[in-house]
Amino acid sequence: MKKISVSPSKNIVRKVHIIDAANVPLGRLATKISILLMGKHKRTIKNNIDGGDIVEITNAAQVKMTGRKFEQALFYRHSRYPGSLKTQTAAEVLKKDPRKLIGGAVYNMLPNNNQRKDRMNRLRFNS
């Protein structure tokens, strides 16, 4: 019978990565951030232990999108009342709160499991 050894999560050393988002395409930025949050860049990765690092983003309002995605990409909100569907373009979301644009892209690139919320809590914005 195999024995499973679980190392305690108290021994995890989290490094702080500071990423400048100025003139970086949103998809490439979100991919890089999600890899750092999951800890896939480390040699000591284990699926059952969240060993990812802390990521701080600077210049979030200067993120870039290729093509005409700023005008064509739409974001929807609904309060579940009839007729309350709100639509915003990516440019409007970026102008109002750039954290929602980058955070949403990173959130969708993380795997849908119990560790997703903890990983998103390690994403910080310094604008």
PDB file of C-alpha atoms in Angstrom:
ATOM      1  CA  MET A   1       0.000   0.000   0.000  1.00  0.00           C
ATOM      2  CA  LYS A   2       1.337   3.431  -0.900  1.00  0.00           C
ATOM      3  CA  LYS A   3       1.808   6.097   1.706  1.00  0.00           C
ATOM      4  CA  ILE A   4       1.120   9.711   0.901  1.00  0.00           C
ATOM      5  CA  SER A   5       3.357  12.256   2.551  1.00  0.00           C
ATOM      6  CA  VAL A   6       1.916  15.711   2.968  1.00  0.00           C
ATOM      7  CA  SER A   7       4.258  18.523   3.840  1.00  0.00           C
ATOM      8  CA  PRO A   8       2.743  21.236   6.015  1.00  0.00           C
ATOM      9  CA  SER A   9       1.789  24.418   4.223  1.00  0.00           C
ATOM     10  CA  LYS A  10       3.470  26.530   6.928  1.00  0.00           C
ATOM     11  CA  ASN A  11       6.877  25.929   5.356  1.00  0.00           C
ATOM     12  CA  ILE A  12       5.985  27.567   2.034  1.00  0.00           C
ATOM     13  CA  VAL A  13       8.153  30.538   1.127  1.00  0.00           C
ATOM     14  CA  ARG A  14       6.250  33.024  -1.006  1.00  0.00           C
ATOM     15  CA  LYS A  15       8.230  35.416  -3.149  1.00  0.00           C
ATOM     16  CA  VAL A  16       6.798  38.792  -4.206  1.00  0.00           C
ATOM     17  CA  HIS A  17       6.840  39.424  -7.963  1.00  0.00           C
ATOM     18  CA  ILE A  18       6.321  43.005  -9.167  1.00  0.00           C
ATOM     19  CA  ILE A  19       5.020  43.173 -12.743  1.00  0.00           C
ATOM     20  CA  ASP A  20       4.736  46.354 -14.807  1.00  0.00           C
ATOM     21  CA  ALA A  21       1.565  46.157 -16.924  1.00  0.00           C
ATOM     22  CA  ALA A  22       2.348  49.188 -19.106  1.00  0.00           C
ATOM     23  CA  ASN A  23       2.028  48.367 -22.831  1.00  0.00           C
ATOM     24  CA  VAL A  24       1.722  44.606 -22.210  1.00  0.00           C
ATOM     25  CA  PRO A  25      -1.137  42.725 -23.953  1.00  0.00           C
ATOM     26  CA  LEU A  26      -3.820  41.646 -21.491  1.00  0.00           C
ATOM     27  CA  GLY A  27      -3.728  37.936 -22.382  1.00  0.00           C
ATOM     28  CA  ARG A  28       0.040  37.623 -22.042  1.00  0.00           C
ATOM     29  CA  LEU A  29      -0.066  39.483 -18.741  1.00  0.00           C
ATOM     30  CA  ALA A  30      -2.865  37.284 -17.364  1.00  0.00           C
ATOM     31  CA  THR A  31      -1.035  34.110 -18.416  1.00  0.00           C
ATOM     32  CA  LYS A  32       2.172  35.183 -16.710  1.00  0.00           C
ATOM     33  CA  ILE A  33       0.319  36.188 -13.533  1.00  0.00           C
ATOM     34  CA  SER A  34      -1.685  32.948 -13.343  1.00  0.00           C
ATOM     35  CA  ILE A  35       1.484  30.837 -13.666  1.00  0.00           C
ATOM     36  CA  LEU A  36       3.100  32.773 -10.804  1.00  0.00           C
ATOM     37  CA  LEU A  37      -0.032  32.531  -8.620  1.00  0.00           C
ATOM     38  CA  MET A  38      -0.271  28.757  -9.144  1.00  0.00           C
ATOM     39  CA  GLY A  39       3.428  28.207  -8.485  1.00  0.00           C
ATOM     40  CA  LYS A  40       4.044  26.377 -11.767  1.00  0.00           C
ATOM     41  CA  HIS A  41       7.416  28.113 -12.134  1.00  0.00           C
ATOM     42  CA  LYS A  42       8.745  26.367  -9.007  1.00  0.00           C
ATOM     43  CA  ARG A  43      10.426  22.981  -8.880  1.00  0.00           C
ATOM     44  CA  THR A  44       8.569  22.021  -5.698  1.00  0.00           C
ATOM     45  CA  ILE A  45       5.037  22.153  -7.123  1.00  0.00           C
ATOM     46  CA  LYS A  46       2.418  19.857  -5.568  1.00  0.00           C
ATOM     47  CA  ASN A  47      -1.207  19.745  -6.627  1.00  0.00           C
ATOM     48  CA  ASN A  48      -2.648  19.490  -3.118  1.00  0.00           C
ATOM     49  CA  ILE A  49      -0.618  22.387  -1.681  1.00  0.00           C
ATOM     50  CA  ASP A  50      -1.017  25.959  -2.845  1.00  0.00           C
ATOM     51  CA  GLY A  51       2.622  27.023  -3.171  1.00  0.00           C
ATOM     52  CA  GLY A  52       2.209  30.003  -5.473  1.00  0.00           C
ATOM     53  CA  ASP A  53       3.783  33.409  -5.015  1.00  0.00           C
ATOM     54  CA  ILE A  54       2.449  36.916  -4.407  1.00  0.00           C
ATOM     55  CA  VAL A  55       2.049  39.109  -7.496  1.00  0.00           C
ATOM     56  CA  GLU A  56       1.891  42.919  -7.406  1.00  0.00           C
ATOM     57  CA  ILE A  57       0.883  44.770 -10.559  1.00  0.00           C
ATOM     58  CA  THR A  58       1.898  48.353 -11.303  1.00  0.00           C
ATOM     59  CA  ASN A  59       0.534  50.625 -14.060  1.00  0.00           C
ATOM     60  CA  ALA A  60      -2.638  48.556 -14.440  1.00  0.00           C
ATOM     61  CA  ALA A  61      -4.419  51.387 -16.250  1.00  0.00           C
ATOM     62  CA  GLN A  62      -1.869  51.278 -19.088  1.00  0.00           C
ATOM     63  CA  VAL A  63      -2.503  47.662 -20.110  1.00  0.00           C
ATOM     64  CA  LYS A  64      -2.824  47.083 -23.866  1.00  0.00           C
ATOM     65  CA  MET A  65      -5.280  45.091 -25.964  1.00  0.00           C
ATOM     66  CA  THR A  66      -4.576  44.276 -29.587  1.00  0.00           C
ATOM     67  CA  GLY A  67      -6.839  45.163 -32.480  1.00  0.00           C
ATOM     68  CA  ARG A  68     -10.154  46.837 -31.749  1.00  0.00           C
ATOM     69  CA  LYS A  69     -10.881  44.816 -28.613  1.00  0.00           C
ATOM     70  CA  PHE A  70     -11.174  47.945 -26.458  1.00  0.00           C
ATOM     71  CA  GLU A  71     -14.282  48.917 -28.444  1.00  0.00           C
ATOM     72  CA  GLN A  72     -15.579  45.455 -29.367  1.00  0.00           C
ATOM     73  CA  ALA A  73     -15.091  43.336 -26.224  1.00  0.00           C
ATOM     74  CA  LEU A  74     -18.238  43.575 -24.100  1.00  0.00           C
ATOM     75  CA  PHE A  75     -18.760  42.908 -20.402  1.00  0.00           C
ATOM     76  CA  TYR A  76     -22.236  42.182 -19.046  1.00  0.00           C
ATOM     77  CA  ARG A  77     -23.836  42.737 -15.627  1.00  0.00           C
ATOM     78  CA  HIS A  78     -27.297  41.701 -14.532  1.00  0.00           C
ATOM     79  CA  SER A  79     -29.075  42.213 -11.221  1.00  0.00           C
ATOM     80  CA  ARG A  80     -31.694  39.521 -12.039  1.00  0.00           C
ATOM     81  CA  TYR A  81     -34.435  42.110 -12.327  1.00  0.00           C
ATOM     82  CA  PRO A  82     -36.208  42.301 -15.680  1.00  0.00           C
ATOM     83  CA  GLY A  83     -34.573  44.773 -18.039  1.00  0.00           C
ATOM     84  CA  SER A  84     -31.491  45.337 -15.908  1.00  0.00           C
ATOM     85  CA  LEU A  85     -28.840  43.969 -18.294  1.00  0.00           C
ATOM     86  CA  LYS A  86     -25.949  46.439 -18.416  1.00  0.00           C
ATOM     87  CA  THR A  87     -23.253  46.356 -21.087  1.00  0.00           C
ATOM     88  CA  GLN A  88     -19.795  47.930 -20.942  1.00  0.00           C
ATOM     89  CA  THR A  89     -16.907  47.901 -23.383  1.00  0.00           C
ATOM     90  CA  ALA A  90     -13.384  47.013 -22.292  1.00  0.00           C
ATOM     91  CA  ALA A  91     -12.371  50.686 -22.568  1.00  0.00           C
ATOM     92  CA  GLU A  92     -15.122  51.699 -20.129  1.00  0.00           C
ATOM     93  CA  VAL A  93     -14.161  48.957 -17.662  1.00  0.00           C
ATOM     94  CA  LEU A  94     -10.481  49.953 -17.892  1.00  0.00           C
ATOM     95  CA  LYS A  95     -11.308  53.624 -17.322  1.00  0.00           C
ATOM     96  CA  LYS A  96     -13.569  52.906 -14.349  1.00  0.00           C
ATOM     97  CA  ASP A  97     -11.500  50.195 -12.618  1.00  0.00           C
ATOM     98  CA  PRO A  98      -8.514  48.529 -14.313  1.00  0.00           C
ATOM     99  CA  ARG A  99      -8.379  45.931 -11.517  1.00  0.00           C
ATOM    100  CA  LYS A 100     -11.612  44.372 -12.785  1.00  0.00           C
ATOM    101  CA  LEU A 101     -10.294  43.961 -16.314  1.00  0.00           C
ATOM    102  CA  ILE A 102      -6.995  42.340 -15.322  1.00  0.00           C
ATOM    103  CA  GLY A 103      -8.470  40.472 -12.351  1.00  0.00           C
ATOM    104  CA  GLY A 104     -11.231  38.979 -14.487  1.00  0.00           C
ATOM    105  CA  ALA A 105      -8.755  37.749 -17.082  1.00  0.00           C
ATOM    106  CA  VAL A 106      -6.543  36.180 -14.402  1.00  0.00           C
ATOM    107  CA  TYR A 107      -9.563  34.664 -12.615  1.00  0.00           C
ATOM    108  CA  ASN A 108     -10.683  32.904 -15.792  1.00  0.00           C
ATOM    109  CA  MET A 109      -7.160  31.544 -16.425  1.00  0.00           C
ATOM    110  CA  LEU A 110      -6.919  29.909 -12.993  1.00  0.00           C
ATOM    111  CA  PRO A 111      -8.334  26.388 -12.598  1.00  0.00           C
ATOM    112  CA  ASN A 112     -11.832  26.189 -11.173  1.00  0.00           C
ATOM    113  CA  ASN A 113     -11.128  24.563  -7.796  1.00  0.00           C
ATOM    114  CA  ASN A 114     -11.029  25.387  -4.083  1.00  0.00           C
ATOM    115  CA  GLN A 115      -7.664  27.138  -4.336  1.00  0.00           C
ATOM    116  CA  ARG A 116      -8.819  29.763  -6.846  1.00  0.00           C
ATOM    117  CA  LYS A 117     -10.043  32.222  -4.208  1.00  0.00           C
ATOM    118  CA  ASP A 118      -6.840  31.958  -2.163  1.00  0.00           C
ATOM    119  CA  ARG A 119      -4.743  32.502  -5.272  1.00  0.00           C
ATOM    120  CA  MET A 120      -6.742  35.586  -6.252  1.00  0.00           C
ATOM    121  CA  ASN A 121      -6.212  37.002  -2.748  1.00  0.00           C
ATOM    122  CA  ARG A 122      -2.471  37.025  -3.463  1.00  0.00           C
ATOM    123  CA  LEU A 123      -2.970  39.282  -6.504  1.00  0.00           C
ATOM    124  CA  ARG A 124      -2.367  42.919  -5.540  1.00  0.00           C
ATOM    125  CA  PHE A 125      -2.570  46.161  -7.482  1.00  0.00           C
ATOM    126  CA  ASN A 126      -0.352  49.213  -6.983  1.00  0.00           C
ATOM    127  CA  SER A 127      -1.445  51.894  -9.421  1.00  0.00           C
TER     128      SER A 127
END
